[in-house]
Tab-separated table of C-alpha atoms in Angstrom:
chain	number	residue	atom	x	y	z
A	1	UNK	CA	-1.286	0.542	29.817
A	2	UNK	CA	2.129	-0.926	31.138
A	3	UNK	CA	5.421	-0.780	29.487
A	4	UNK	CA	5.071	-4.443	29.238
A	5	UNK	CA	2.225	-3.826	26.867
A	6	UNK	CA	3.632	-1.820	24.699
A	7	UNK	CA	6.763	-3.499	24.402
A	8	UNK	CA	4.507	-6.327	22.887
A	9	UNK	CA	2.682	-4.300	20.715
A	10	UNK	CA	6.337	-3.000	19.215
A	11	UNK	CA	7.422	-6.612	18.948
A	12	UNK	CA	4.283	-7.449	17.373
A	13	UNK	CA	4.300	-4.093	15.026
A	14	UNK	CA	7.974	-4.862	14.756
A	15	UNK	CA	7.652	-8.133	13.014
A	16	UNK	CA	3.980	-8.096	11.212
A	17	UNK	CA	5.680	-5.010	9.222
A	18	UNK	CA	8.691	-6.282	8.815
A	19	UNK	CA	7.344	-9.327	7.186
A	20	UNK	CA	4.647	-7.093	4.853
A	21	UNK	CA	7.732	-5.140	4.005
A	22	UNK	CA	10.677	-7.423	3.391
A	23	UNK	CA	7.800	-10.822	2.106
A	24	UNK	CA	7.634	-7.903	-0.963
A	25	UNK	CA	10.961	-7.891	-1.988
A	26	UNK	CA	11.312	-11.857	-1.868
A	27	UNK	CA	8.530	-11.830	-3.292
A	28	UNK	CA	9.858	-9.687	-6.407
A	29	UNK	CA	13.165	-11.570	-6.026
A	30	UNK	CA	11.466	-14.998	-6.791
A	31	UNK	CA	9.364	-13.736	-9.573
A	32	UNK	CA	12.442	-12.139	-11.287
A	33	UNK	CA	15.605	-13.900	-10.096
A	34	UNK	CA	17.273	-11.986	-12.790
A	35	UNK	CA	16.844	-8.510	-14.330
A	36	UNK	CA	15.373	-8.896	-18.039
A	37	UNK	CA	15.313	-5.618	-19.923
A	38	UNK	CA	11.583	-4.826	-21.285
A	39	UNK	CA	11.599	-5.905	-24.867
A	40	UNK	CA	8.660	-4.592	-26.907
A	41	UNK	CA	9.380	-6.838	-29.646
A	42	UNK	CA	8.496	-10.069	-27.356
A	43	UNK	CA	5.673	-11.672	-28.431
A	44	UNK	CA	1.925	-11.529	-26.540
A	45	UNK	CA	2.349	-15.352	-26.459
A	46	UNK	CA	6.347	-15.536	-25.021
A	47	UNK	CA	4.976	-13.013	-22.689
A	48	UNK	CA	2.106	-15.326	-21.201
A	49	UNK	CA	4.467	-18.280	-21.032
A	50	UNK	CA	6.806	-16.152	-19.033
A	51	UNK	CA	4.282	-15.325	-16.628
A	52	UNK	CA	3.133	-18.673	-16.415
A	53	UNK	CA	6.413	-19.772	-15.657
A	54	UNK	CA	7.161	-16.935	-13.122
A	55	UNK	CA	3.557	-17.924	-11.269
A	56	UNK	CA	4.627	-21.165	-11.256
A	57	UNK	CA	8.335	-20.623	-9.197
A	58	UNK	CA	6.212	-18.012	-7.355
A	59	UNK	CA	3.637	-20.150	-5.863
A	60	UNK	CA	5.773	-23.255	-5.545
A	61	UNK	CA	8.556	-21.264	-3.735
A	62	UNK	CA	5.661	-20.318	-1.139
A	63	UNK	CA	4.075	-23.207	-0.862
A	64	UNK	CA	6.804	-25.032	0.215
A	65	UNK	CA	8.192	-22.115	2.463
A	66	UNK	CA	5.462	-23.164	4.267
A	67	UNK	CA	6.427	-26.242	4.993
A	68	UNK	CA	10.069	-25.077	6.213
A	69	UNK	CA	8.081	-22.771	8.154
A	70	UNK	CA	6.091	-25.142	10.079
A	71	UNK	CA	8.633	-28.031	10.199
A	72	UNK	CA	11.677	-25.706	11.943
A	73	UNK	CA	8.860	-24.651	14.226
A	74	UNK	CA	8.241	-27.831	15.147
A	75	UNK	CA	11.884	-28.807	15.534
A	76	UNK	CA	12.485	-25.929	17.885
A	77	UNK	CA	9.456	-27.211	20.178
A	78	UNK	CA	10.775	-30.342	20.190
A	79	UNK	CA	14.497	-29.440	21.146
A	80	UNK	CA	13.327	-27.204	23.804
A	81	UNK	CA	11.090	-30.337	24.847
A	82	UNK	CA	7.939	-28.364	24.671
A	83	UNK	CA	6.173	-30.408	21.686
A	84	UNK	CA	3.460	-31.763	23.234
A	85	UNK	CA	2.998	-28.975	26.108
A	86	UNK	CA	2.921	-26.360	23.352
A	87	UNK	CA	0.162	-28.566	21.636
A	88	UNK	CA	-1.908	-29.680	24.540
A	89	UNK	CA	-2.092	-25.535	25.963
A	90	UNK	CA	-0.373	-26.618	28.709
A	91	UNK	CA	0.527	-23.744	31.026
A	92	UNK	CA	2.595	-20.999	29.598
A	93	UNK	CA	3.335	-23.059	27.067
A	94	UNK	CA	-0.084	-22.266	25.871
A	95	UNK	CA	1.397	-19.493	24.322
A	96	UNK	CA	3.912	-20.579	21.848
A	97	UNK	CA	1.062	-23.609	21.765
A	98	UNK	CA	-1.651	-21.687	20.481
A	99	UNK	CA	0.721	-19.791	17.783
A	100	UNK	CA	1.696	-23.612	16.628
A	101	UNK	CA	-2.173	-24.189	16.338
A	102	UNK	CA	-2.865	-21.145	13.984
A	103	UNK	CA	0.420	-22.158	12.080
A	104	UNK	CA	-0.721	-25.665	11.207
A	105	UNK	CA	-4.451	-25.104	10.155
A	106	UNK	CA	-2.784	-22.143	8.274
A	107	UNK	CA	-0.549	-24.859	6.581
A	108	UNK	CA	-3.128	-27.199	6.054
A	109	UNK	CA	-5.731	-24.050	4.797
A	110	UNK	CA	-2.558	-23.492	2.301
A	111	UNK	CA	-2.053	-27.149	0.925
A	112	UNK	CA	-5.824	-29.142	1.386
A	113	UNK	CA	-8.141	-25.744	0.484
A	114	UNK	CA	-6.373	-22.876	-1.512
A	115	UNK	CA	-3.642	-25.279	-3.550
A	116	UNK	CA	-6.140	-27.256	-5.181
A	117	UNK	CA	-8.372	-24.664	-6.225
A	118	UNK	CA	-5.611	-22.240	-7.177
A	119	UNK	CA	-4.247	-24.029	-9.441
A	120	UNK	CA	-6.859	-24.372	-11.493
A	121	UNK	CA	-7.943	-20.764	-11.176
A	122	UNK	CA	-4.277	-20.044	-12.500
A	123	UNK	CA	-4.355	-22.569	-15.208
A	124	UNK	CA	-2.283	-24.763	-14.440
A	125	UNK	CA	-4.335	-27.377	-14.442
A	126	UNK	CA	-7.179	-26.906	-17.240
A	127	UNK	CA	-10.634	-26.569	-15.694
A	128	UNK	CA	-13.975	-25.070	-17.436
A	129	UNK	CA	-14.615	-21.463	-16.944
A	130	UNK	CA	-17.175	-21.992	-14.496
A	131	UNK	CA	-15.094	-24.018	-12.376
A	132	UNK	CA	-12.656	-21.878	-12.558
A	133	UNK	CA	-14.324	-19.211	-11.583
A	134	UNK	CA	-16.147	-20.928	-8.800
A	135	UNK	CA	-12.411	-21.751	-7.661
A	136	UNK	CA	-11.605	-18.261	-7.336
A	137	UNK	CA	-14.100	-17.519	-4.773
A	138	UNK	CA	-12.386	-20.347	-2.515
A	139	UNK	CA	-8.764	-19.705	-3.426
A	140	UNK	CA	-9.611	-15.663	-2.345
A	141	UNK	CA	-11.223	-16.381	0.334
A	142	UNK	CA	-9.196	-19.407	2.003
A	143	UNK	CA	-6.053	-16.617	1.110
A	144	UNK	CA	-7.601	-14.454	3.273
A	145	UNK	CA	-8.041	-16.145	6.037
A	146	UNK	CA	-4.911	-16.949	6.639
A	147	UNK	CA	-4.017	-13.084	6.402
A	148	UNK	CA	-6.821	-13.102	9.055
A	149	UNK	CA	-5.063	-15.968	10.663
A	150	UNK	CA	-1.379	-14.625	10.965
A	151	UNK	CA	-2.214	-11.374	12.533
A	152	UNK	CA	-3.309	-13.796	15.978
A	153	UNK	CA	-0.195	-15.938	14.719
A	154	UNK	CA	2.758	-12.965	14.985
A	155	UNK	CA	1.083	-11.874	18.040
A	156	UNK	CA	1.306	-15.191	20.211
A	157	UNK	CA	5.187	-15.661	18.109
A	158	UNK	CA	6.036	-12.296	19.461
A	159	UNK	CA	4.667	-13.391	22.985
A	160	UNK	CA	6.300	-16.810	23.146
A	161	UNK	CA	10.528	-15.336	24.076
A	162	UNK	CA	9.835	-12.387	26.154
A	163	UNK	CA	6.011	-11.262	26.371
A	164	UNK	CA	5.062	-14.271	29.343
A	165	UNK	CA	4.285	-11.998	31.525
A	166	UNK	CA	1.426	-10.222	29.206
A	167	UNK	CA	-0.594	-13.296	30.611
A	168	UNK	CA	-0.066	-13.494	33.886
B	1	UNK	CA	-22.546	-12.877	0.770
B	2	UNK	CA	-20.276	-10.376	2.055
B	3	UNK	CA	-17.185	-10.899	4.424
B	4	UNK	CA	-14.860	-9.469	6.342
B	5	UNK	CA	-12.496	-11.423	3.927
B	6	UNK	CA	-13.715	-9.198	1.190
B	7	UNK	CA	-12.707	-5.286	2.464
B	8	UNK	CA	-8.971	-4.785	3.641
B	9	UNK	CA	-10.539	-3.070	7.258
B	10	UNK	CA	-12.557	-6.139	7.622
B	11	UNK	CA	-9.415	-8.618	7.552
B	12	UNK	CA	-7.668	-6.261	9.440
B	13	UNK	CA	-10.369	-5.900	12.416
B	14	UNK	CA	-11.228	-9.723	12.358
B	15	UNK	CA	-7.153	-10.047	12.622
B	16	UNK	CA	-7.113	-8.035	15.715
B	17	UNK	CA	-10.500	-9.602	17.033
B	18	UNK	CA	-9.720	-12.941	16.859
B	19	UNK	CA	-6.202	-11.843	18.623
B	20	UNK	CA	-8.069	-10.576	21.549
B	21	UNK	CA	-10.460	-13.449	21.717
B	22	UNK	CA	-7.068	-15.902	21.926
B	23	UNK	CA	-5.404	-13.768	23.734
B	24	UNK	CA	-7.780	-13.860	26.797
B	25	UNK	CA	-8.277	-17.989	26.076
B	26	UNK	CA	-4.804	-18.507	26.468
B	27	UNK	CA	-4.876	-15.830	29.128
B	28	UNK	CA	-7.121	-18.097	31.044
B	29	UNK	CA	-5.437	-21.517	30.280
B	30	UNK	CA	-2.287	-20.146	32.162
């Protein structure tokens, strides 16, 4: 095992962590922008509409992350002139390339397969019960992929600065 | 039918598997 190596895996440790630890505090800080003392006299009804309403900035605030996300990404592969290199696997910009790949079909997994189905799942849009649950199989499972999908993603991110050499 | 999706080992092993399996595609692109 070479230092190389493991300076990758700390990279790789160092951001896949950092993002389970500080994507849970955003997380929390979009859901409850500001602090609301616990009122047991609040209605069950005023308490469903304020979790509606907190789902709502919760999942739109993500799902349009995403799109920051990918869109910056692409904007630094295209200042650095390595937007069609990066997509083609061309050479070592295969690296950064194949992170872009994962990125987009996670993007596209986000907005074409889980949106749609979440949505209904969550109520937002009204849907039978069978549907709905039907839904949730799809919205849990295409969620999961892209768990599945950004531990490959961090790794090749991590690679694409410093970790070249990893592949040679 | 069951997953890997469906157990938190599962989605972390098919994480790290599919890493390696890139890894060593990209590996050979370069």
């Amino acid at each position: 095992m070479t230092l190389t190596f493991v300076d990758h895996l700390m990279r790789w440790f160092h951001l896949l962590f950092a993002l389970v630890w500080i994507g849970h505090n955003y997380a929390n800080f979009v859901k409850t922008p500001r602090f609301k003392p616990f009122n047991a006299e609040t209605s069950e009804q005023a308490r469903t509409a304020d979790l509606t309403a907190r789902m709502q900035l919760e999942h739109g605030t993500f799902r349009y992350a995403s799109i920051v996300v990918w869109c910056s990404g692409m904007g630094m592969l295209w200042y650095r002139g390595w937007l069609v290199d990066s997509f083609t696997l061309n050479g070592p910009h295969a690296v950064i390339g194949m992170g872009a790949w994962i990125g987009t079909l996670m993007l596209l997994n986000l907005w074409l397969i889980m949106w749609p189905h979440q949505k209904k799942v969550l109520g937002f849009v009204p849907a039978p019960l069978e549907e709905r649950e039907r839904c949730s199989r799809i919205t849990f499972l295409a969620s999961r992929t892209n768990t599945i999908l950004s531990i490959p993603l961090l790794f090749f991110m991590a690679a694409g600065g410093h970790g070249l050499q990893l592949f040679m | 039918m069951k997953l890997p999706h469906d157990s938190v080992a599962g989605t972390l092993l098919a994480g790290i598997a599919l890493t390696l399996v890139l890894y060593m595609v990209v590996r050979a692109l370069i």
